[in-house]
Amino acid sequence: TLNSFFSQNNVYDSEGNIQWTALENAIGKNVVLKDASELENNEIQKLIESGCFPVVMVKMPKSGNLHFVLIVSCKDGDFICMDPMNKDLKPVPLSYFNNTIYSVRYIQN
């Protein structure tokens, strides 16, 4: 349902990447885009605690390619991510991506 909605509203480009301005237009809300250097102390933790789940840019461990994952929780001091490329369909810790976030995106309430 979500993918159909995004497709109908031109949220994806021809390669399947989310176009953030198109997403804002489709849902009528602002999307916050920040580089990691712009994050405030504990900002991601605070977002999760408020029920907002950020999409973050990480690097794939083997290839080094940039990739987006969804942070869904924090467990034992490690952020837990849903990775669309994980064939097991199970959450993975951010430590799998070297605990390094390059940028963050989230929908502003």
PDB file of N, CA and C in Angstrom:
ATOM      1  N   THR A   1       0.820  -1.184   0.000  1.00  0.00           N
ATOM      2  CA  THR A   1       0.000   0.000   0.000  1.00  0.00           C
ATOM      3  C   THR A   1       0.872   1.260   0.000  1.00  0.00           C
ATOM      4  N   LEU A   2       1.889   1.265   0.858  1.00  0.00           N
ATOM      5  CA  LEU A   2       2.781   2.421   0.932  1.00  0.00           C
ATOM      6  C   LEU A   2       3.534   2.614  -0.382  1.00  0.00           C
ATOM      7  N   ASN A   3       4.074   1.539  -0.934  1.00  0.00           N
ATOM      8  CA  ASN A   3       4.797   1.648  -2.203  1.00  0.00           C
ATOM      9  C   ASN A   3       3.887   2.122  -3.318  1.00  0.00           C
ATOM     10  N   SER A   4       2.647   1.664  -3.344  1.00  0.00           N
ATOM     11  CA  SER A   4       1.692   2.124  -4.356  1.00  0.00           C
ATOM     12  C   SER A   4       1.433   3.620  -4.209  1.00  0.00           C
ATOM     13  N   PHE A   5       1.236   4.054  -2.970  1.00  0.00           N
ATOM     14  CA  PHE A   5       1.021   5.478  -2.703  1.00  0.00           C
ATOM     15  C   PHE A   5       2.222   6.294  -3.152  1.00  0.00           C
ATOM     16  N   PHE A   6       3.425   5.840  -2.794  1.00  0.00           N
ATOM     17  CA  PHE A   6       4.639   6.554  -3.195  1.00  0.00           C
ATOM     18  C   PHE A   6       4.780   6.583  -4.715  1.00  0.00           C
ATOM     19  N   SER A   7       4.507   5.481  -5.362  1.00  0.00           N
ATOM     20  CA  SER A   7       4.614   5.427  -6.825  1.00  0.00           C
ATOM     21  C   SER A   7       3.616   6.371  -7.483  1.00  0.00           C
ATOM     22  N   GLN A   8       2.395   6.380  -6.993  1.00  0.00           N
ATOM     23  CA  GLN A   8       1.349   7.246  -7.562  1.00  0.00           C
ATOM     24  C   GLN A   8       1.678   8.724  -7.370  1.00  0.00           C
ATOM     25  N   ASN A   9       2.465   9.034  -6.342  1.00  0.00           N
ATOM     26  CA  ASN A   9       2.800  10.426  -6.033  1.00  0.00           C
ATOM     27  C   ASN A   9       4.233  10.787  -6.427  1.00  0.00           C
ATOM     28  N   ASN A  10       4.840   9.956  -7.272  1.00  0.00           N
ATOM     29  CA  ASN A  10       6.183  10.215  -7.803  1.00  0.00           C
ATOM     30  C   ASN A  10       7.233  10.438  -6.716  1.00  0.00           C
ATOM     31  N   VAL A  11       7.113   9.701  -5.613  1.00  0.00           N
ATOM     32  CA  VAL A  11       8.083   9.806  -4.532  1.00  0.00           C
ATOM     33  C   VAL A  11       9.390   9.107  -4.907  1.00  0.00           C
ATOM     34  N   TYR A  12       9.304   8.084  -5.743  1.00  0.00           N
ATOM     35  CA  TYR A  12      10.506   7.367  -6.176  1.00  0.00           C
ATOM     36  C   TYR A  12      11.006   7.904  -7.507  1.00  0.00           C
ATOM     37  N   ASP A  13      12.339   7.915  -7.674  1.00  0.00           N
ATOM     38  CA  ASP A  13      12.880   8.218  -8.995  1.00  0.00           C
ATOM     39  C   ASP A  13      12.951   6.926  -9.811  1.00  0.00           C
ATOM     40  N   SER A  14      13.528   6.991 -10.995  1.00  0.00           N
ATOM     41  CA  SER A  14      13.555   5.818 -11.882  1.00  0.00           C
ATOM     42  C   SER A  14      14.387   4.665 -11.325  1.00  0.00           C
ATOM     43  N   GLU A  15      15.254   4.950 -10.333  1.00  0.00           N
ATOM     44  CA  GLU A  15      16.069   3.903  -9.707  1.00  0.00           C
ATOM     45  C   GLU A  15      15.482   3.426  -8.381  1.00  0.00           C
ATOM     46  N   GLY A  16      14.323   3.947  -8.005  1.00  0.00           N
ATOM     47  CA  GLY A  16      13.673   3.528  -6.763  1.00  0.00           C
ATOM     48  C   GLY A  16      14.106   4.303  -5.536  1.00  0.00           C
ATOM     49  N   ASN A  17      14.861   5.390  -5.721  1.00  0.00           N
ATOM     50  CA  ASN A  17      15.300   6.215  -4.595  1.00  0.00           C
ATOM     51  C   ASN A  17      14.195   7.186  -4.199  1.00  0.00           C
ATOM     52  N   ILE A  18      14.060   7.417  -2.904  1.00  0.00           N
ATOM     53  CA  ILE A  18      13.069   8.375  -2.414  1.00  0.00           C
ATOM     54  C   ILE A  18      13.518   9.787  -2.761  1.00  0.00           C
ATOM     55  N   GLN A  19      12.593  10.558  -3.306  1.00  0.00           N
ATOM     56  CA  GLN A  19      12.801  11.979  -3.576  1.00  0.00           C
ATOM     57  C   GLN A  19      12.134  12.732  -2.428  1.00  0.00           C
ATOM     58  N   TRP A  20      12.943  13.342  -1.577  1.00  0.00           N
ATOM     59  CA  TRP A  20      12.462  13.850  -0.301  1.00  0.00           C
ATOM     60  C   TRP A  20      11.452  14.989  -0.464  1.00  0.00           C
ATOM     61  N   THR A  21      11.647  15.859  -1.425  1.00  0.00           N
ATOM     62  CA  THR A  21      10.671  16.937  -1.645  1.00  0.00           C
ATOM     63  C   THR A  21       9.345  16.368  -2.127  1.00  0.00           C
ATOM     64  N   ALA A  22       9.406  15.386  -2.999  1.00  0.00           N
ATOM     65  CA  ALA A  22       8.177  14.730  -3.464  1.00  0.00           C
ATOM     66  C   ALA A  22       7.474  14.029  -2.305  1.00  0.00           C
ATOM     67  N   LEU A  23       8.240  13.454  -1.387  1.00  0.00           N
ATOM     68  CA  LEU A  23       7.647  12.826  -0.202  1.00  0.00           C
ATOM     69  C   LEU A  23       6.931  13.872   0.642  1.00  0.00           C
ATOM     70  N   GLU A  24       7.587  15.010   0.864  1.00  0.00           N
ATOM     71  CA  GLU A  24       6.944  16.086   1.623  1.00  0.00           C
ATOM     72  C   GLU A  24       5.613  16.492   0.981  1.00  0.00           C
ATOM     73  N   ASN A  25       5.625  16.658  -0.337  1.00  0.00           N
ATOM     74  CA  ASN A  25       4.406  17.048  -1.047  1.00  0.00           C
ATOM     75  C   ASN A  25       3.323  15.981  -0.930  1.00  0.00           C
ATOM     76  N   ALA A  26       3.721  14.723  -0.993  1.00  0.00           N
ATOM     77  CA  ALA A  26       2.755  13.618  -0.954  1.00  0.00           C
ATOM     78  C   ALA A  26       2.087  13.478   0.410  1.00  0.00           C
ATOM     79  N   ILE A  27       2.855  13.699   1.477  1.00  0.00           N
ATOM     80  CA  ILE A  27       2.303  13.472   2.825  1.00  0.00           C
ATOM     81  C   ILE A  27       1.919  14.759   3.543  1.00  0.00           C
ATOM     82  N   GLY A  28       2.312  15.905   2.986  1.00  0.00           N
ATOM     83  CA  GLY A  28       1.954  17.179   3.595  1.00  0.00           C
ATOM     84  C   GLY A  28       2.684  17.469   4.895  1.00  0.00           C
ATOM     85  N   LYS A  29       3.876  16.925   5.033  1.00  0.00           N
ATOM     86  CA  LYS A  29       4.699  17.169   6.237  1.00  0.00           C
ATOM     87  C   LYS A  29       6.122  17.459   5.801  1.00  0.00           C
ATOM     88  N   ASN A  30       6.871  18.131   6.689  1.00  0.00           N
ATOM     89  CA  ASN A  30       8.265  18.438   6.413  1.00  0.00           C
ATOM     90  C   ASN A  30       9.158  17.245   6.732  1.00  0.00           C
ATOM     91  N   VAL A  31      10.161  17.059   5.885  1.00  0.00           N
ATOM     92  CA  VAL A  31      11.181  16.056   6.136  1.00  0.00           C
ATOM     93  C   VAL A  31      12.450  16.794   6.552  1.00  0.00           C
ATOM     94  N   VAL A  32      12.997  16.433   7.701  1.00  0.00           N
ATOM     95  CA  VAL A  32      14.226  17.037   8.190  1.00  0.00           C
ATOM     96  C   VAL A  32      15.391  16.266   7.587  1.00  0.00           C
ATOM     97  N   LEU A  33      16.311  16.994   6.965  1.00  0.00           N
ATOM     98  CA  LEU A  33      17.512  16.407   6.368  1.00  0.00           C
ATOM     99  C   LEU A  33      18.711  17.020   7.075  1.00  0.00           C
ATOM    100  N   LYS A  34      19.539  16.182   7.685  1.00  0.00           N
ATOM    101  CA  LYS A  34      20.709  16.678   8.409  1.00  0.00           C
ATOM    102  C   LYS A  34      21.923  15.819   8.113  1.00  0.00           C
ATOM    103  N   ASP A  35      23.074  16.477   8.025  1.00  0.00           N
ATOM    104  CA  ASP A  35      24.333  15.743   8.022  1.00  0.00           C
ATOM    105  C   ASP A  35      24.617  15.319   9.454  1.00  0.00           C
ATOM    106  N   ALA A  36      25.418  14.300   9.625  1.00  0.00           N
ATOM    107  CA  ALA A  36      25.722  13.805  10.969  1.00  0.00           C
ATOM    108  C   ALA A  36      26.328  14.899  11.846  1.00  0.00           C
ATOM    109  N   SER A  37      27.105  15.789  11.250  1.00  0.00           N
ATOM    110  CA  SER A  37      27.743  16.861  12.022  1.00  0.00           C
ATOM    111  C   SER A  37      26.726  17.850  12.591  1.00  0.00           C
ATOM    112  N   GLU A  38      25.514  17.848  12.057  1.00  0.00           N
ATOM    113  CA  GLU A  38      24.462  18.756  12.524  1.00  0.00           C
ATOM    114  C   GLU A  38      23.609  18.162  13.644  1.00  0.00           C
ATOM    115  N   LEU A  39      23.794  16.888  13.943  1.00  0.00           N
ATOM    116  CA  LEU A  39      22.990  16.238  14.980  1.00  0.00           C
ATOM    117  C   LEU A  39      23.362  16.749  16.357  1.00  0.00           C
ATOM    118  N   GLU A  40      22.342  17.016  17.152  1.00  0.00           N
ATOM    119  CA  GLU A  40      22.571  17.415  18.535  1.00  0.00           C
ATOM    120  C   GLU A  40      22.852  16.175  19.378  1.00  0.00           C
ATOM    121  N   ASN A  41      23.395  16.390  20.548  1.00  0.00           N
ATOM    122  CA  ASN A  41      23.716  15.291  21.456  1.00  0.00           C
ATOM    123  C   ASN A  41      22.453  14.484  21.767  1.00  0.00           C
ATOM    124  N   ASN A  42      22.490  13.190  21.572  1.00  0.00           N
ATOM    125  CA  ASN A  42      21.384  12.275  21.851  1.00  0.00           C
ATOM    126  C   ASN A  42      20.132  12.542  21.000  1.00  0.00           C
ATOM    127  N   GLU A  43      20.268  13.253  19.883  1.00  0.00           N
ATOM    128  CA  GLU A  43      19.100  13.596  19.072  1.00  0.00           C
ATOM    129  C   GLU A  43      18.391  12.351  18.536  1.00  0.00           C
ATOM    130  N   ILE A  44      19.137  11.366  18.069  1.00  0.00           N
ATOM    131  CA  ILE A  44      18.507  10.160  17.533  1.00  0.00           C
ATOM    132  C   ILE A  44      17.781   9.409  18.638  1.00  0.00           C
ATOM    133  N   GLN A  45      18.388   9.303  19.798  1.00  0.00           N
ATOM    134  CA  GLN A  45      17.742   8.645  20.933  1.00  0.00           C
ATOM    135  C   GLN A  45      16.433   9.353  21.287  1.00  0.00           C
ATOM    136  N   LYS A  46      16.449  10.677  21.294  1.00  0.00           N
ATOM    137  CA  LYS A  46      15.250  11.449  21.617  1.00  0.00           C
ATOM    138  C   LYS A  46      14.160  11.247  20.561  1.00  0.00           C
ATOM    139  N   LEU A  47      14.560  11.169  19.294  1.00  0.00           N
ATOM    140  CA  LEU A  47      13.583  10.914  18.237  1.00  0.00           C
ATOM    141  C   LEU A  47      12.888   9.574  18.452  1.00  0.00           C
ATOM    142  N   ILE A  48      13.683   8.548  18.740  1.00  0.00           N
ATOM    143  CA  ILE A  48      13.122   7.209  18.954  1.00  0.00           C
ATOM    144  C   ILE A  48      12.176   7.210  20.145  1.00  0.00           C
ATOM    145  N   GLU A  49      12.590   7.861  21.229  1.00  0.00           N
ATOM    146  CA  GLU A  49      11.754   7.918  22.429  1.00  0.00           C
ATOM    147  C   GLU A  49      10.430   8.642  22.166  1.00  0.00           C
ATOM    148  N   SER A  50      10.431   9.572  21.201  1.00  0.00           N
ATOM    149  CA  SER A  50       9.199  10.311  20.881  1.00  0.00           C
ATOM    150  C   SER A  50       8.341   9.587  19.841  1.00  0.00           C
ATOM    151  N   GLY A  51       8.807   8.414  19.388  1.00  0.00           N
ATOM    152  CA  GLY A  51       8.044   7.641  18.412  1.00  0.00           C
ATOM    153  C   GLY A  51       8.380   7.967  16.969  1.00  0.00           C
ATOM    154  N   CYS A  52       9.454   8.697  16.748  1.00  0.00           N
ATOM    155  CA  CYS A  52       9.908   9.041  15.405  1.00  0.00           C
ATOM    156  C   CYS A  52      11.106   8.147  15.067  1.00  0.00           C
ATOM    157  N   PHE A  53      11.041   7.479  13.940  1.00  0.00           N
ATOM    158  CA  PHE A  53      12.085   6.533  13.569  1.00  0.00           C
ATOM    159  C   PHE A  53      12.856   7.064  12.364  1.00  0.00           C
ATOM    160  N   PRO A  54      14.075   7.544  12.582  1.00  0.00           N
ATOM    161  CA  PRO A  54      14.836   8.176  11.506  1.00  0.00           C
ATOM    162  C   PRO A  54      15.434   7.179  10.519  1.00  0.00           C
ATOM    163  N   VAL A  55      15.561   7.665   9.296  1.00  0.00           N
ATOM    164  CA  VAL A  55      16.279   6.946   8.255  1.00  0.00           C
ATOM    165  C   VAL A  55      17.687   7.541   8.244  1.00  0.00           C
ATOM    166  N   VAL A  56      18.693   6.695   8.329  1.00  0.00           N
ATOM    167  CA  VAL A  56      20.068   7.192   8.383  1.00  0.00           C
ATOM    168  C   VAL A  56      20.910   6.602   7.253  1.00  0.00           C
ATOM    169  N   MET A  57      21.878   7.408   6.808  1.00  0.00           N
ATOM    170  CA  MET A  57      22.800   6.944   5.788  1.00  0.00           C
ATOM    171  C   MET A  57      24.017   6.333   6.475  1.00  0.00           C
ATOM    172  N   VAL A  58      24.347   5.123   6.067  1.00  0.00           N
ATOM    173  CA  VAL A  58      25.498   4.384   6.591  1.00  0.00           C
ATOM    174  C   VAL A  58      26.323   3.887   5.392  1.00  0.00           C
ATOM    175  N   LYS A  59      27.433   3.246   5.676  1.00  0.00           N
ATOM    176  CA  LYS A  59      28.211   2.592   4.620  1.00  0.00           C
ATOM    177  C   LYS A  59      28.098   1.086   4.798  1.00  0.00           C
ATOM    178  N   MET A  60      27.930   0.395   3.687  1.00  0.00           N
ATOM    179  CA  MET A  60      27.892  -1.062   3.718  1.00  0.00           C
ATOM    180  C   MET A  60      29.279  -1.569   4.125  1.00  0.00           C
ATOM    181  N   PRO A  61      29.333  -2.561   5.011  1.00  0.00           N
ATOM    182  CA  PRO A  61      30.615  -3.005   5.560  1.00  0.00           C
ATOM    183  C   PRO A  61      31.601  -3.549   4.525  1.00  0.00           C
ATOM    184  N   LYS A  62      31.148  -4.282   3.558  1.00  0.00           N
ATOM    185  CA  LYS A  62      32.078  -4.890   2.608  1.00  0.00           C
ATOM    186  C   LYS A  62      32.402  -3.974   1.437  1.00  0.00           C
ATOM    187  N   SER A  63      31.390  -3.359   0.859  1.00  0.00           N
ATOM    188  CA  SER A  63      31.594  -2.551  -0.348  1.00  0.00           C
ATOM    189  C   SER A  63      31.950  -1.102  -0.053  1.00  0.00           C
ATOM    190  N   GLY A  64      31.511  -0.602   1.095  1.00  0.00           N
ATOM    191  CA  GLY A  64      31.720   0.807   1.400  1.00  0.00           C
ATOM    192  C   GLY A  64      30.713   1.720   0.716  1.00  0.00           C
ATOM    193  N   ASN A  65      29.737   1.133   0.021  1.00  0.00           N
ATOM    194  CA  ASN A  65      28.706   1.932  -0.637  1.00  0.00           C
ATOM    195  C   ASN A  65      27.794   2.577   0.399  1.00  0.00           C
ATOM    196  N   LEU A  66      27.366   3.795   0.113  1.00  0.00           N
ATOM    197  CA  LEU A  66      26.413   4.464   0.993  1.00  0.00           C
ATOM    198  C   LEU A  66      25.053   3.801   0.852  1.00  0.00           C
ATOM    199  N   HIS A  67      24.317   3.755   1.956  1.00  0.00           N
ATOM    200  CA  HIS A  67      23.080   2.971   2.020  1.00  0.00           C
ATOM    201  C   HIS A  67      22.216   3.549   3.133  1.00  0.00           C
ATOM    202  N   PHE A  68      20.892   3.510   2.981  1.00  0.00           N
ATOM    203  CA  PHE A  68      19.974   3.995   4.010  1.00  0.00           C
ATOM    204  C   PHE A  68      19.347   2.833   4.768  1.00  0.00           C
ATOM    205  N   VAL A  69      19.239   2.993   6.096  1.00  0.00           N
ATOM    206  CA  VAL A  69      18.557   2.041   6.963  1.00  0.00           C
ATOM    207  C   VAL A  69      17.633   2.830   7.892  1.00  0.00           C
ATOM    208  N   LEU A  70      16.661   2.139   8.455  1.00  0.00           N
ATOM    209  CA  LEU A  70      15.710   2.738   9.385  1.00  0.00           C
ATOM    210  C   LEU A  70      16.088   2.343  10.806  1.00  0.00           C
ATOM    211  N   ILE A  71      16.283   3.322  11.675  1.00  0.00           N
ATOM    212  CA  ILE A  71      16.559   3.009  13.079  1.00  0.00           C
ATOM    213  C   ILE A  71      15.217   2.811  13.775  1.00  0.00           C
ATOM    214  N   VAL A  72      15.054   1.641  14.408  1.00  0.00           N
ATOM    215  CA  VAL A  72      13.766   1.301  15.007  1.00  0.00           C
ATOM    216  C   VAL A  72      13.783   1.241  16.530  1.00  0.00           C
ATOM    217  N   SER A  73      14.980   1.130  17.114  1.00  0.00           N
ATOM    218  CA  SER A  73      15.054   1.078  18.577  1.00  0.00           C
ATOM    219  C   SER A  73      16.503   1.229  19.023  1.00  0.00           C
ATOM    220  N   CYS A  74      16.655   1.210  20.328  1.00  0.00           N
ATOM    221  CA  CYS A  74      17.991   1.230  20.920  1.00  0.00           C
ATOM    222  C   CYS A  74      18.021   0.116  21.962  1.00  0.00           C
ATOM    223  N   LYS A  75      19.031  -0.729  21.890  1.00  0.00           N
ATOM    224  CA  LYS A  75      19.141  -1.849  22.813  1.00  0.00           C
ATOM    225  C   LYS A  75      20.571  -1.957  23.296  1.00  0.00           C
ATOM    226  N   ASP A  76      20.741  -1.944  24.609  1.00  0.00           N
ATOM    227  CA  ASP A  76      22.067  -2.060  25.217  1.00  0.00           C
ATOM    228  C   ASP A  76      23.053  -1.053  24.644  1.00  0.00           C
ATOM    229  N   GLY A  77      22.573   0.181  24.410  1.00  0.00           N
ATOM    230  CA  GLY A  77      23.438   1.240  23.913  1.00  0.00           C
ATOM    231  C   GLY A  77      23.724   1.202  22.426  1.00  0.00           C
ATOM    232  N   ASP A  78      23.099   0.287  21.705  1.00  0.00           N
ATOM    233  CA  ASP A  78      23.318   0.178  20.258  1.00  0.00           C
ATOM    234  C   ASP A  78      21.997   0.424  19.541  1.00  0.00           C
ATOM    235  N   PHE A  79      22.020   1.252  18.513  1.00  0.00           N
ATOM    236  CA  PHE A  79      20.817   1.453  17.715  1.00  0.00           C
ATOM    237  C   PHE A  79      20.546   0.205  16.895  1.00  0.00           C
ATOM    238  N   ILE A  80      19.281  -0.131  16.770  1.00  0.00           N
ATOM    239  CA  ILE A  80      18.849  -1.302  16.009  1.00  0.00           C
ATOM    240  C   ILE A  80      18.190  -0.795  14.724  1.00  0.00           C
ATOM    241  N   CYS A  81      18.598  -1.393  13.604  1.00  0.00           N
ATOM    242  CA  CYS A  81      18.181  -0.916  12.286  1.00  0.00           C
ATOM    243  C   CYS A  81      17.450  -1.993  11.506  1.00  0.00           C
ATOM    244  N   MET A  82      16.504  -1.540  10.700  1.00  0.00           N
ATOM    245  CA  MET A  82      15.908  -2.397   9.683  1.00  0.00           C
ATOM    246  C   MET A  82      16.625  -2.039   8.389  1.00  0.00           C
ATOM    247  N   ASP A  83      17.225  -3.036   7.788  1.00  0.00           N
ATOM    248  CA  ASP A  83      18.001  -2.846   6.570  1.00  0.00           C
ATOM    249  C   ASP A  83      17.265  -3.523   5.417  1.00  0.00           C
ATOM    250  N   PRO A  84      16.811  -2.762   4.421  1.00  0.00           N
ATOM    251  CA  PRO A  84      16.063  -3.378   3.324  1.00  0.00           C
ATOM    252  C   PRO A  84      16.886  -4.381   2.512  1.00  0.00           C
ATOM    253  N   MET A  85      18.207  -4.367   2.674  1.00  0.00           N
ATOM    254  CA  MET A  85      19.038  -5.312   1.934  1.00  0.00           C
ATOM    255  C   MET A  85      19.352  -6.576   2.737  1.00  0.00           C
ATOM    256  N   ASN A  86      18.894  -6.617   3.985  1.00  0.00           N
ATOM    257  CA  ASN A  86      19.137  -7.787   4.824  1.00  0.00           C
ATOM    258  C   ASN A  86      18.177  -8.900   4.412  1.00  0.00           C
ATOM    259  N   LYS A  87      18.699  -9.938   3.822  1.00  0.00           N
ATOM    260  CA  LYS A  87      17.863 -11.036   3.316  1.00  0.00           C
ATOM    261  C   LYS A  87      17.147 -11.798   4.428  1.00  0.00           C
ATOM    262  N   ASP A  88      17.681 -11.736   5.656  1.00  0.00           N
ATOM    263  CA  ASP A  88      17.057 -12.429   6.781  1.00  0.00           C
ATOM    264  C   ASP A  88      15.818 -11.700   7.300  1.00  0.00           C
ATOM    265  N   LEU A  89      15.624 -10.470   6.858  1.00  0.00           N
ATOM    266  CA  LEU A  89      14.492  -9.643   7.291  1.00  0.00           C
ATOM    267  C   LEU A  89      14.464  -9.443   8.804  1.00  0.00           C
ATOM    268  N   LYS A  90      15.646  -9.462   9.412  1.00  0.00           N
ATOM    269  CA  LYS A  90      15.760  -9.257  10.849  1.00  0.00           C
ATOM    270  C   LYS A  90      16.517  -7.965  11.112  1.00  0.00           C
ATOM    271  N   PRO A  91      16.204  -7.304  12.226  1.00  0.00           N
ATOM    272  CA  PRO A  91      16.935  -6.085  12.579  1.00  0.00           C
ATOM    273  C   PRO A  91      18.422  -6.376  12.789  1.00  0.00           C
ATOM    274  N   VAL A  92      19.234  -5.386  12.485  1.00  0.00           N
ATOM    275  CA  VAL A  92      20.680  -5.489  12.689  1.00  0.00           C
ATOM    276  C   VAL A  92      21.139  -4.305  13.524  1.00  0.00           C
ATOM    277  N   PRO A  93      22.190  -4.475  14.315  1.00  0.00           N
ATOM    278  CA  PRO A  93      22.691  -3.349  15.105  1.00  0.00           C
ATOM    279  C   PRO A  93      23.453  -2.352  14.224  1.00  0.00           C
ATOM    280  N   LEU A  94      23.426  -1.096  14.612  1.00  0.00           N
ATOM    281  CA  LEU A  94      24.183  -0.079  13.894  1.00  0.00           C
ATOM    282  C   LEU A  94      25.678  -0.408  13.904  1.00  0.00           C
ATOM    283  N   SER A  95      26.116  -1.159  14.890  1.00  0.00           N
ATOM    284  CA  SER A  95      27.528  -1.557  14.941  1.00  0.00           C
ATOM    285  C   SER A  95      27.929  -2.368  13.705  1.00  0.00           C
ATOM    286  N   TYR A  96      26.967  -3.018  13.051  1.00  0.00           N
ATOM    287  CA  TYR A  96      27.239  -3.737  11.811  1.00  0.00           C
ATOM    288  C   TYR A  96      27.768  -2.766  10.750  1.00  0.00           C
ATOM    289  N   PHE A  97      27.333  -1.500  10.856  1.00  0.00           N
ATOM    290  CA  PHE A  97      27.758  -0.451   9.925  1.00  0.00           C
ATOM    291  C   PHE A  97      28.814   0.449  10.567  1.00  0.00           C
ATOM    292  N   ASN A  98      29.574  -0.098  11.489  1.00  0.00           N
ATOM    293  CA  ASN A  98      30.687   0.610  12.132  1.00  0.00           C
ATOM    294  C   ASN A  98      30.228   1.744  13.046  1.00  0.00           C
ATOM    295  N   ASN A  99      28.971   1.715  13.463  1.00  0.00           N
ATOM    296  CA  ASN A  99      28.408   2.758  14.334  1.00  0.00           C
ATOM    297  C   ASN A  99      28.611   4.157  13.769  1.00  0.00           C
ATOM    298  N   THR A 100      28.623   4.283  12.458  1.00  0.00           N
ATOM    299  CA  THR A 100      28.844   5.580  11.830  1.00  0.00           C
ATOM    300  C   THR A 100      27.629   5.975  10.992  1.00  0.00           C
ATOM    301  N   ILE A 101      27.091   7.131  11.327  1.00  0.00           N
ATOM    302  CA  ILE A 101      25.964   7.706  10.594  1.00  0.00           C
ATOM    303  C   ILE A 101      26.490   8.905   9.818  1.00  0.00           C
ATOM    304  N   TYR A 102      26.159   8.978   8.544  1.00  0.00           N
ATOM    305  CA  TYR A 102      26.617  10.076   7.692  1.00  0.00           C
ATOM    306  C   TYR A 102      25.570  11.167   7.522  1.00  0.00           C
ATOM    307  N   SER A 103      24.313  10.796   7.555  1.00  0.00           N
ATOM    308  CA  SER A 103      23.227  11.776   7.504  1.00  0.00           C
ATOM    309  C   SER A 103      21.968  11.121   8.052  1.00  0.00           C
ATOM    310  N   VAL A 104      20.981  11.971   8.324  1.00  0.00           N
ATOM    311  CA  VAL A 104      19.726  11.483   8.890  1.00  0.00           C
ATOM    312  C   VAL A 104      18.556  12.207   8.225  1.00  0.00           C
ATOM    313  N   ARG A 105      17.452  11.485   8.096  1.00  0.00           N
ATOM    314  CA  ARG A 105      16.202  12.036   7.578  1.00  0.00           C
ATOM    315  C   ARG A 105      15.070  11.539   8.475  1.00  0.00           C
ATOM    316  N   TYR A 106      14.147  12.461   8.772  1.00  0.00           N
ATOM    317  CA  TYR A 106      12.966  12.043   9.516  1.00  0.00           C
ATOM    318  C   TYR A 106      11.831  13.010   9.242  1.00  0.00           C
ATOM    319  N   ILE A 107      10.623  12.521   9.443  1.00  0.00           N
ATOM    320  CA  ILE A 107       9.426  13.332   9.220  1.00  0.00           C
ATOM    321  C   ILE A 107       9.153  14.132  10.481  1.00  0.00           C
ATOM    322  N   GLN A 108       9.043  15.426  10.288  1.00  0.00           N
ATOM    323  CA  GLN A 108       8.798  16.321  11.416  1.00  0.00           C
ATOM    324  C   GLN A 108       7.321  16.279  11.783  1.00  0.00           C
ATOM    325  N   ASN A 109       7.035  16.019  13.058  1.00  0.00           N
ATOM    326  CA  ASN A 109       5.634  15.978  13.509  1.00  0.00           C
ATOM    327  C   ASN A 109       5.056  17.352  13.652  1.00  0.00           C
TER     328      ASN A 109
END
